[in-house]
CSV table of C-alpha atoms in Angstrom, one decimal:
chain,number,residue,atom,x,y,z
A,260,MET,CA,-83.3,-14.0,42.5
A,261,SER,CA,-85.7,-12.9,45.2
A,262,GLU,CA,-88.6,-15.2,46.0
A,263,ALA,CA,-91.8,-13.3,45.5
A,264,THR,CA,-94.6,-13.6,48.1
A,265,ASP,CA,-98.3,-12.7,48.3
A,266,ALA,CA,-98.2,-12.7,52.1
A,267,ALA,CA,-98.0,-8.9,52.6
A,268,PRO,CA,-99.2,-7.9,56.0
A,269,THR,CA,-102.2,-5.7,56.3
A,270,LEU,CA,-102.6,-2.7,58.5
A,271,ARG,CA,-105.4,-2.9,61.0
A,272,ASP,CA,-108.0,-0.1,61.0
A,273,PHE,CA,-105.3,2.4,60.0
A,274,ASP,CA,-106.6,6.0,59.3
A,275,THR,CA,-104.3,7.0,56.5
A,276,ALA,CA,-105.7,10.5,56.1
A,277,GLY,CA,-105.5,11.2,59.8
A,278,PHE,CA,-102.0,9.9,60.0
A,279,LEU,CA,-100.8,12.1,57.0
A,280,ARG,CA,-102.6,15.1,58.5
A,281,ASN,CA,-101.5,14.8,62.1
A,282,TYR,CA,-98.2,12.8,62.2
A,283,TRP,CA,-96.4,12.4,58.9
A,284,GLN,CA,-93.2,14.5,59.1
A,285,LYS,CA,-94.6,16.1,62.3
A,286,ARG,CA,-94.4,13.8,65.4
A,287,PRO,CA,-93.9,10.2,66.4
A,288,LEU,CA,-96.7,7.7,66.6
A,289,LEU,CA,-96.9,4.4,68.4
A,290,ILE,CA,-99.3,1.8,66.7
A,291,ARG,CA,-100.0,-1.2,68.9
A,292,LYS,CA,-100.8,-4.5,67.2
A,293,ALA,CA,-100.7,-2.7,63.9
A,294,PHE,CA,-101.2,-5.7,61.6
A,295,VAL,CA,-104.1,-8.0,61.0
A,296,ASN,CA,-101.9,-10.9,60.0
A,297,TRP,CA,-98.4,-10.3,61.3
A,298,SER,CA,-95.8,-13.0,61.2
A,299,ASN,CA,-92.0,-12.4,61.3
A,300,PRO,CA,-90.8,-12.6,57.7
A,301,LEU,CA,-87.2,-13.5,58.3
A,302,GLU,CA,-85.5,-15.9,60.8
A,303,PRO,CA,-82.4,-14.7,62.8
A,304,ASP,CA,-80.2,-17.4,61.2
A,305,GLU,CA,-81.3,-16.2,57.7
A,306,LEU,CA,-80.4,-12.7,58.6
A,307,ALA,CA,-77.0,-13.8,59.8
A,308,GLY,CA,-76.5,-15.7,56.5
A,309,LEU,CA,-77.3,-12.5,54.5
A,310,ALA,CA,-74.7,-10.6,56.5
A,311,CYS,CA,-72.0,-13.1,55.3
A,312,GLU,CA,-72.8,-12.5,51.6
A,313,PRO,CA,-70.5,-10.1,49.7
A,314,GLU,CA,-73.5,-8.7,47.7
A,315,VAL,CA,-75.3,-7.6,50.9
A,316,GLU,CA,-74.5,-4.5,52.9
A,317,SER,CA,-74.2,-5.3,56.6
A,318,ARG,CA,-72.8,-3.8,59.8
A,319,LEU,CA,-72.1,-5.1,63.3
A,320,VAL,CA,-72.4,-2.6,66.2
A,321,ARG,CA,-71.1,-3.5,69.6
A,322,ARG,CA,-71.5,-1.5,72.8
A,323,THR,CA,-68.1,-2.2,74.5
A,324,ALA,CA,-68.7,0.2,77.5
A,325,PRO,CA,-71.3,2.7,78.6
A,326,GLY,CA,-71.4,5.4,75.9
A,327,GLN,CA,-68.9,3.5,73.7
A,328,TRP,CA,-69.7,1.7,70.4
A,329,GLU,CA,-67.6,-0.2,67.9
A,330,LEU,CA,-68.6,-0.6,64.2
A,331,GLU,CA,-67.6,-3.5,62.0
A,332,ASN,CA,-68.6,-3.6,58.3
A,333,GLY,CA,-69.6,-6.8,56.5
A,334,PRO,CA,-69.5,-9.2,54.9
A,335,LEU,CA,-69.0,-11.1,58.1
A,336,ASP,CA,-67.3,-14.4,58.6
A,337,PRO,CA,-69.9,-17.0,59.9
A,338,SER,CA,-67.6,-17.7,62.8
A,339,ARG,CA,-67.8,-14.1,63.9
A,340,PHE,CA,-71.1,-14.6,65.7
A,341,GLY,CA,-69.6,-17.2,68.0
A,342,GLU,CA,-66.9,-14.7,69.1
A,343,LEU,CA,-69.0,-11.8,70.2
A,344,GLY,CA,-69.0,-12.5,74.0
A,345,ALA,CA,-71.2,-10.8,76.5
A,346,SER,CA,-71.1,-7.2,75.1
A,347,PRO,CA,-74.5,-6.1,73.7
A,348,TRP,CA,-74.4,-6.1,69.9
A,349,THR,CA,-76.6,-5.4,67.0
A,350,LEU,CA,-76.5,-6.8,63.5
A,351,LEU,CA,-77.8,-4.5,60.7
A,352,VAL,CA,-78.6,-5.7,57.2
A,353,GLN,CA,-79.4,-2.9,54.7
A,354,SER,CA,-81.8,-3.3,51.8
A,355,ALA,CA,-82.9,-6.8,52.9
A,356,ASP,CA,-86.0,-6.3,50.7
A,357,HIS,CA,-83.7,-6.6,47.7
A,358,HIS,CA,-82.8,-10.1,48.6
A,359,VAL,CA,-85.9,-11.6,50.4
A,360,GLY,CA,-89.4,-11.5,48.9
A,361,GLU,CA,-91.1,-11.8,52.3
A,362,VAL,CA,-89.2,-8.7,53.5
A,363,ALA,CA,-90.0,-6.8,50.3
A,364,ALA,CA,-93.7,-7.5,51.0
A,365,LEU,CA,-93.4,-5.5,54.2
A,366,ILE,CA,-93.3,-2.3,52.0
A,367,GLU,CA,-96.8,-2.9,50.7
A,368,PRO,CA,-98.8,-1.6,53.7
A,369,PHE,CA,-96.9,1.7,53.5
A,370,ARG,CA,-97.5,2.5,49.8
A,371,PHE,CA,-99.9,5.3,50.7
A,372,ILE,CA,-96.6,7.2,50.5
A,373,PRO,CA,-95.4,7.3,46.8
A,374,ASP,CA,-92.9,4.6,45.8
A,375,TRP,CA,-90.3,7.2,44.7
A,376,ARG,CA,-90.0,8.2,48.4
A,377,ILE,CA,-89.3,4.6,49.6
A,378,ASP,CA,-85.7,3.9,50.4
A,379,ASP,CA,-85.4,0.3,51.6
A,380,VAL,CA,-86.1,-2.1,54.5
A,381,MET,CA,-83.2,-2.4,57.0
A,382,VAL,CA,-83.4,-5.4,59.3
A,383,SER,CA,-81.7,-5.5,62.7
A,384,TYR,CA,-81.1,-8.3,65.2
A,385,ALA,CA,-79.9,-7.4,68.7
A,386,SER,CA,-78.8,-9.3,71.7
A,387,ASP,CA,-80.0,-8.3,75.2
A,388,GLY,CA,-79.2,-4.6,75.6
A,389,GLY,CA,-78.1,-4.2,72.0
A,390,GLY,CA,-78.7,-1.1,70.0
A,391,VAL,CA,-76.9,1.5,67.9
A,392,GLY,CA,-77.1,4.4,70.4
A,393,PRO,CA,-79.0,7.6,70.5
A,394,HIS,CA,-79.2,9.2,67.1
A,395,PHE,CA,-81.4,11.0,64.6
A,396,ASP,CA,-82.0,10.4,60.9
A,397,GLN,CA,-82.8,12.7,57.9
A,398,TYR,CA,-85.6,10.4,56.7
A,399,ASP,CA,-89.0,9.1,57.9
A,400,VAL,CA,-89.0,5.6,59.2
A,401,PHE,CA,-91.6,3.0,60.4
A,402,LEU,CA,-89.9,0.7,63.0
A,403,VAL,CA,-91.7,-2.6,62.9
A,404,GLN,CA,-91.0,-5.0,65.7
A,405,GLY,CA,-90.6,-8.5,64.3
A,406,LEU,CA,-89.4,-10.7,67.1
A,407,GLY,CA,-88.8,-10.1,70.8
A,408,ARG,CA,-89.1,-6.8,72.6
A,409,ARG,CA,-87.3,-3.4,72.2
A,410,ARG,CA,-87.5,-0.3,74.3
A,411,TRP,CA,-87.6,2.9,72.3
A,412,ARG,CA,-86.8,6.2,73.9
A,413,ILE,CA,-87.8,9.3,71.9
A,414,GLY,CA,-86.0,12.6,72.3
A,415,PRO,CA,-86.3,16.1,70.9
A,416,SER,CA,-86.0,17.3,67.3
A,417,CYS,CA,-82.4,17.7,66.2
A,418,ASP,CA,-80.5,19.4,63.4
A,419,ASP,CA,-76.9,19.6,62.2
A,420,THR,CA,-76.0,21.8,65.2
A,421,ALA,CA,-76.8,18.9,67.7
A,422,PRO,CA,-73.5,17.9,69.5
A,423,LEU,CA,-72.3,14.4,68.6
A,424,LEU,CA,-70.0,11.9,70.2
A,425,GLN,CA,-66.5,11.7,68.8
A,426,HIS,CA,-66.7,8.6,66.6
A,427,ASP,CA,-65.2,7.9,63.2
A,428,ASP,CA,-68.1,5.8,61.9
A,429,LEU,CA,-71.3,6.5,63.9
A,430,ARG,CA,-73.2,9.7,64.3
A,431,LEU,CA,-74.4,9.4,67.9
A,432,LEU,CA,-75.8,12.2,70.0
A,433,ALA,CA,-73.7,13.4,72.9
A,434,GLU,CA,-76.8,14.5,74.7
A,435,PHE,CA,-80.1,12.8,74.9
A,436,GLU,CA,-83.2,13.7,76.9
A,437,THR,CA,-86.1,11.3,76.9
A,438,ALA,CA,-89.5,12.7,76.1
A,439,ASP,CA,-91.4,9.5,75.6
A,440,GLU,CA,-90.6,5.8,76.1
A,441,TRP,CA,-92.3,2.6,74.8
A,442,VAL,CA,-91.6,-1.1,74.8
A,443,LEU,CA,-92.6,-2.6,71.4
A,444,GLU,CA,-93.9,-6.2,71.0
A,445,PRO,CA,-94.0,-8.2,67.8
A,446,GLY,CA,-96.3,-6.5,65.3
A,447,ASP,CA,-96.1,-3.1,66.9
A,448,ILE,CA,-95.0,-0.1,64.9
A,449,LEU,CA,-93.3,3.1,65.9
A,450,TYR,CA,-93.2,5.9,63.3
A,451,VAL,CA,-90.4,8.4,63.7
A,452,PRO,CA,-90.2,11.6,61.6
A,453,PRO,CA,-87.0,13.1,60.2
A,454,GLY,CA,-84.8,14.8,62.8
A,455,VAL,CA,-86.4,13.3,65.9
A,456,ALA,CA,-83.9,11.7,68.2
A,457,HIS,CA,-84.5,8.1,69.2
A,458,ASP,CA,-82.7,5.2,70.9
A,459,GLY,CA,-83.7,1.6,70.7
A,460,GLU,CA,-82.4,-1.1,73.1
A,461,ALA,CA,-83.3,-4.8,73.0
A,462,ILE,CA,-85.0,-6.4,76.0
A,463,GLY,CA,-83.8,-10.0,76.0
A,464,ASP,CA,-82.3,-11.8,73.0
A,465,ASN,CA,-83.9,-12.6,69.6
A,466,CYS,CA,-84.9,-9.0,69.1
A,467,MET,CA,-85.6,-8.2,65.4
A,468,THR,CA,-86.7,-4.9,64.0
A,469,TYR,CA,-87.6,-3.9,60.4
A,470,SER,CA,-86.9,-0.3,59.5
A,471,VAL,CA,-89.0,0.8,56.5
A,472,GLY,CA,-87.2,4.0,55.5
A,473,PHE,CA,-88.4,6.9,53.3
A,474,ARG,CA,-85.8,9.2,51.7
A,475,ALA,CA,-86.2,12.8,50.7
A,476,PRO,CA,-83.7,14.6,48.5
A,477,SER,CA,-82.2,17.7,50.0
A,478,ARG,CA,-82.4,21.1,48.2
A,479,GLY,CA,-78.6,21.1,47.9
A,480,ASP,CA,-78.6,17.6,46.3
A,481,LEU,CA,-81.3,18.5,43.8
A,482,VAL,CA,-79.7,21.8,42.8
A,483,SER,CA,-76.2,20.2,42.5
A,484,ALA,CA,-77.3,17.2,40.5
A,485,PHE,CA,-79.7,19.0,38.2
A,486,ALA,CA,-77.1,21.8,37.6
A,487,ASP,CA,-74.5,19.1,36.7
A,488,HIS,CA,-77.0,17.6,34.3
A,489,VAL,CA,-77.8,20.9,32.6
A,490,LEU,CA,-74.1,21.8,32.4
A,491,ASP,CA,-73.5,18.6,30.4
A,492,SER,CA,-76.0,19.8,27.8
A,493,LEU,CA,-74.7,23.3,27.4
A,494,GLY,CA,-72.3,24.2,24.6
A,495,GLU,CA,-69.0,26.1,25.3
A,496,ASP,CA,-70.0,28.9,22.9
A,497,ASP,CA,-73.3,29.6,24.7
A,498,ARG,CA,-72.1,33.0,26.0
A,499,TYR,CA,-73.4,36.3,27.2
A,500,THR,CA,-74.0,38.9,24.5
A,501,ASP,CA,-74.8,42.6,25.0
A,502,PRO,CA,-78.2,43.8,23.9
A,503,GLU,CA,-78.3,45.7,20.5
A,504,GLU,CA,-79.1,48.9,22.3
A,505,ALA,CA,-76.8,48.7,25.3
A,506,VAL,CA,-77.4,51.3,28.0
A,507,PRO,CA,-74.1,53.3,28.6
A,508,ALA,CA,-72.6,52.6,32.0
A,509,GLN,CA,-69.8,53.8,34.0
A,510,PRO,CA,-66.5,51.9,33.4
A,511,GLY,CA,-66.6,50.0,36.7
A,512,GLU,CA,-70.3,49.4,36.8
A,513,ILE,CA,-72.2,46.1,36.2
A,514,SER,CA,-75.5,47.5,35.0
A,515,HIS,CA,-78.9,46.3,36.0
A,516,ASP,CA,-79.6,45.4,32.4
A,517,ALA,CA,-76.5,43.3,32.2
A,518,LEU,CA,-77.4,41.6,35.5
A,519,ALA,CA,-80.9,40.8,34.3
A,520,ARG,CA,-79.5,39.3,31.1
A,521,LEU,CA,-76.9,37.2,33.0
A,522,HIS,CA,-79.4,36.1,35.6
A,523,GLY,CA,-81.8,35.1,32.8
A,524,MET,CA,-79.0,32.9,31.2
A,525,VAL,CA,-78.7,31.0,34.5
A,526,THR,CA,-82.4,30.7,35.5
A,527,GLY,CA,-83.5,30.0,31.9
A,528,ALA,CA,-81.2,27.0,31.7
A,529,LEU,CA,-82.7,25.6,34.9
A,530,ALA,CA,-86.3,26.7,34.4
A,531,ASP,CA,-87.4,24.1,31.8
A,532,ARG,CA,-90.0,22.1,33.9
A,533,ASP,CA,-90.3,19.3,31.3
A,534,ALA,CA,-86.6,18.9,31.2
A,535,PHE,CA,-86.5,18.8,35.0
A,536,ALA,CA,-89.2,16.1,35.1
A,537,ARG,CA,-87.3,13.9,32.6
A,538,TRP,CA,-84.1,14.3,34.6
A,539,PHE,CA,-85.7,13.8,38.0
A,540,GLY,CA,-87.4,10.5,37.0
A,541,THR,CA,-84.0,9.1,36.0
A,542,TYR,CA,-82.2,10.6,39.0
A,543,ILE,CA,-84.7,9.3,41.6
A,544,THR,CA,-84.8,5.8,40.1
A,545,GLU,CA,-81.1,5.3,39.6
A,546,GLN,CA,-80.0,1.9,41.0
A,547,LYS,CA,-78.0,2.4,44.1
A,548,ASP,CA,-76.6,-1.1,44.3
A,549,ASP,CA,-75.9,-3.1,41.1
A,550,ARG,CA,-74.9,-6.3,43.0
A,551,VAL,CA,-78.5,-7.7,42.6
A,552,ASP,CA,-78.2,-8.5,38.9
A,553,TRP,CA,-81.1,-10.3,37.2
A,554,ALA,CA,-79.9,-9.8,33.6
A,555,PRO,CA,-80.1,-13.0,31.6
A,556,GLU,CA,-77.0,-14.6,30.2
A,557,ASP,CA,-78.5,-14.8,26.8
A,558,THR,CA,-80.7,-12.1,25.2
A,559,ILE,CA,-84.4,-12.8,25.6
A,560,THR,CA,-87.0,-12.2,22.8
A,561,ALA,CA,-90.8,-11.9,23.0
A,562,GLU,CA,-91.0,-15.3,21.2
A,563,ASP,CA,-88.9,-16.8,24.0
A,564,LEU,CA,-91.5,-15.5,26.5
A,565,MET,CA,-94.4,-16.9,24.6
A,566,SER,CA,-92.9,-20.2,23.6
A,567,ALA,CA,-94.4,-22.1,26.6
A,568,GLY,CA,-97.8,-21.6,25.0
A,569,ALA,CA,-99.6,-20.9,28.3
A,570,GLY,CA,-101.4,-17.9,26.9
A,571,SER,CA,-99.8,-15.5,29.4
A,572,VAL,CA,-96.4,-14.6,30.9
A,573,MET,CA,-95.9,-14.0,34.6
A,574,LEU,CA,-93.3,-11.3,35.3
A,575,GLU,CA,-91.6,-10.2,38.5
A,576,ARG,CA,-89.9,-6.9,39.3
A,577,ASN,CA,-86.3,-6.9,40.5
A,578,PRO,CA,-86.7,-5.6,44.0
A,579,ALA,CA,-83.4,-3.7,43.9
A,580,ILE,CA,-84.7,-1.6,41.0
A,581,ARG,CA,-86.8,1.5,41.4
A,582,PHE,CA,-89.9,2.1,39.2
A,583,ALA,CA,-91.8,5.3,38.7
A,584,PHE,CA,-93.8,7.1,36.0
A,585,ILE,CA,-95.1,10.6,35.0
A,586,LEU,CA,-98.4,11.0,33.2
A,587,GLN,CA,-97.8,12.9,29.9
A,588,GLY,CA,-101.2,12.8,28.4
A,589,GLU,CA,-104.4,10.8,28.0
A,590,ASP,CA,-102.6,7.7,26.8
A,591,GLU,CA,-99.0,8.6,27.3
A,592,VAL,CA,-96.6,7.8,30.2
A,593,MET,CA,-93.0,8.5,30.8
A,594,LEU,CA,-91.7,5.4,32.6
A,595,PHE,CA,-88.5,5.5,34.7
A,596,VAL,CA,-86.8,2.2,35.6
A,597,GLY,CA,-83.3,2.0,37.2
A,598,GLY,CA,-82.3,5.4,35.8
A,599,ALA,CA,-83.5,4.5,32.3
A,600,ARG,CA,-86.4,6.5,30.6
A,601,TYR,CA,-89.1,5.0,28.3
A,602,ALA,CA,-91.7,7.0,26.4
A,603,CYS,CA,-94.8,4.7,26.5
A,604,HIS,CA,-98.0,5.2,24.4
A,605,GLY,CA,-101.3,3.3,24.2
A,606,ALA,CA,-101.1,-0.3,25.5
A,607,ALA,CA,-97.5,0.2,26.6
A,608,ALA,CA,-98.6,3.2,28.8
A,609,GLU,CA,-101.1,0.9,30.5
A,610,VAL,CA,-98.6,-1.8,31.0
A,611,ALA,CA,-96.0,0.7,32.4
A,612,GLN,CA,-98.5,1.7,35.1
A,613,ARG,CA,-99.2,-1.9,35.9
A,614,ILE,CA,-95.4,-2.5,36.3
A,615,CYS,CA,-95.2,0.3,38.8
A,616,ALA,CA,-98.2,-0.8,40.7
A,617,GLN,CA,-97.5,-4.5,41.1
A,618,ALA,CA,-94.4,-6.4,42.1
A,619,SER,CA,-95.5,-9.3,39.9
A,620,PHE,CA,-98.1,-9.4,37.2
A,621,ALA,CA,-99.2,-11.4,34.2
A,622,LEU,CA,-99.4,-10.3,30.5
A,623,GLY,CA,-101.4,-12.1,27.9
A,624,ASP,CA,-99.8,-13.1,24.6
A,625,GLU,CA,-102.1,-10.6,22.8
A,626,THR,CA,-100.9,-7.7,25.0
A,627,LEU,CA,-97.3,-8.8,24.7
A,628,ARG,CA,-97.6,-8.8,20.9
A,629,ASP,CA,-98.3,-5.1,20.9
A,630,PRO,CA,-95.1,-3.6,19.3
A,631,GLY,CA,-94.7,-1.0,22.1
A,632,VAL,CA,-95.3,-3.5,24.9
A,633,GLU,CA,-93.0,-6.1,23.3
A,634,GLU,CA,-90.2,-3.6,23.0
A,635,LEU,CA,-90.6,-2.3,26.5
A,636,ILE,CA,-90.9,-5.7,28.2
A,637,VAL,CA,-88.0,-7.3,26.3
A,638,ASP,CA,-85.7,-4.4,27.1
A,639,LEU,CA,-86.6,-4.4,30.8
A,640,ILE,CA,-85.9,-8.2,31.0
A,641,ASN,CA,-82.6,-8.0,29.2
A,642,ARG,CA,-81.5,-5.1,31.5
A,643,GLY,CA,-82.4,-7.3,34.5
A,644,TYR,CA,-85.2,-5.0,35.7
A,645,LEU,CA,-87.9,-7.7,35.1
A,646,ALA,CA,-87.7,-11.5,35.1
A,647,PRO,CA,-90.1,-14.2,33.9
A,648,ASP,CA,-91.5,-15.9,37.0
């Protein structure tokens, strides 16, 4: 279970509105000494330990020669780090926020972007000269320098037509022209929008970088996934029928009336906005990695939670689970957790919004005894989405 922390760093004098207006998804931004209270949340040895765990996604990238990189997927053997030699290398641990509370706290300063857009926090450690090569991503990222120094080169905007090096595992740019270059120190942030080429290289050892990534579903992914969902709900006998007063047509003609009717069958099946909202909430919160399992061995009841007699219960969210909600009415919320959907009313709707707002929170016995709240909280605990702290 991840250890929760209240030590979330705070951005210093950050103009959120100005950033969203002038930089977000538009152009890179360097923010020097970005935090009021920055301290590196994870030690290099701890990161190496995570990379050896089977439930953690990790990669090791080595630059074996100029323009040549090798990729090794984890989990890594602990002895591997003593065998790396002089070649520059980078260790990458994906979704470190799912496993370390102090890393999860690093998301908090960036929650001016809605939670459903947040992907994860990837942590990298690099030896002198280490990096993953020039590349571009399809998501927004805040690159937070944790330890040491890293030189970042920024290139032009790229798309799928950009030439890539021939490599089975890494998507690296074959051509890179530097437009800007900065050296980041601990506590500095570099924001990089989607599609902008960038290349980071460690200056000296003990270089750690935290990549807070934000995903955005593509149009193709949305159409494909929602269409599959709609198809599953359609009956085989839901077929085209001619209008009662069909307009005569030539034998080989597909008439405009028939086309309109056929088109309406397709668009009508996809046009239900409420159905799309219900589907999207489950789709966007689906758990991408089920290896972080908080489900209790024995089923928990509300009485179990209140048996300590403290008057309140402290609950913590599983950091590997996504939480989101849609307002349905004045006192009604549709809550989405880990791909599950909950219709919440009254007190349960208020609690649902608190769950989405806070990584850990307390509920009083009186609130927990509300039937809707009790049902919601008990189910979330037994699914492993929440845990008593």
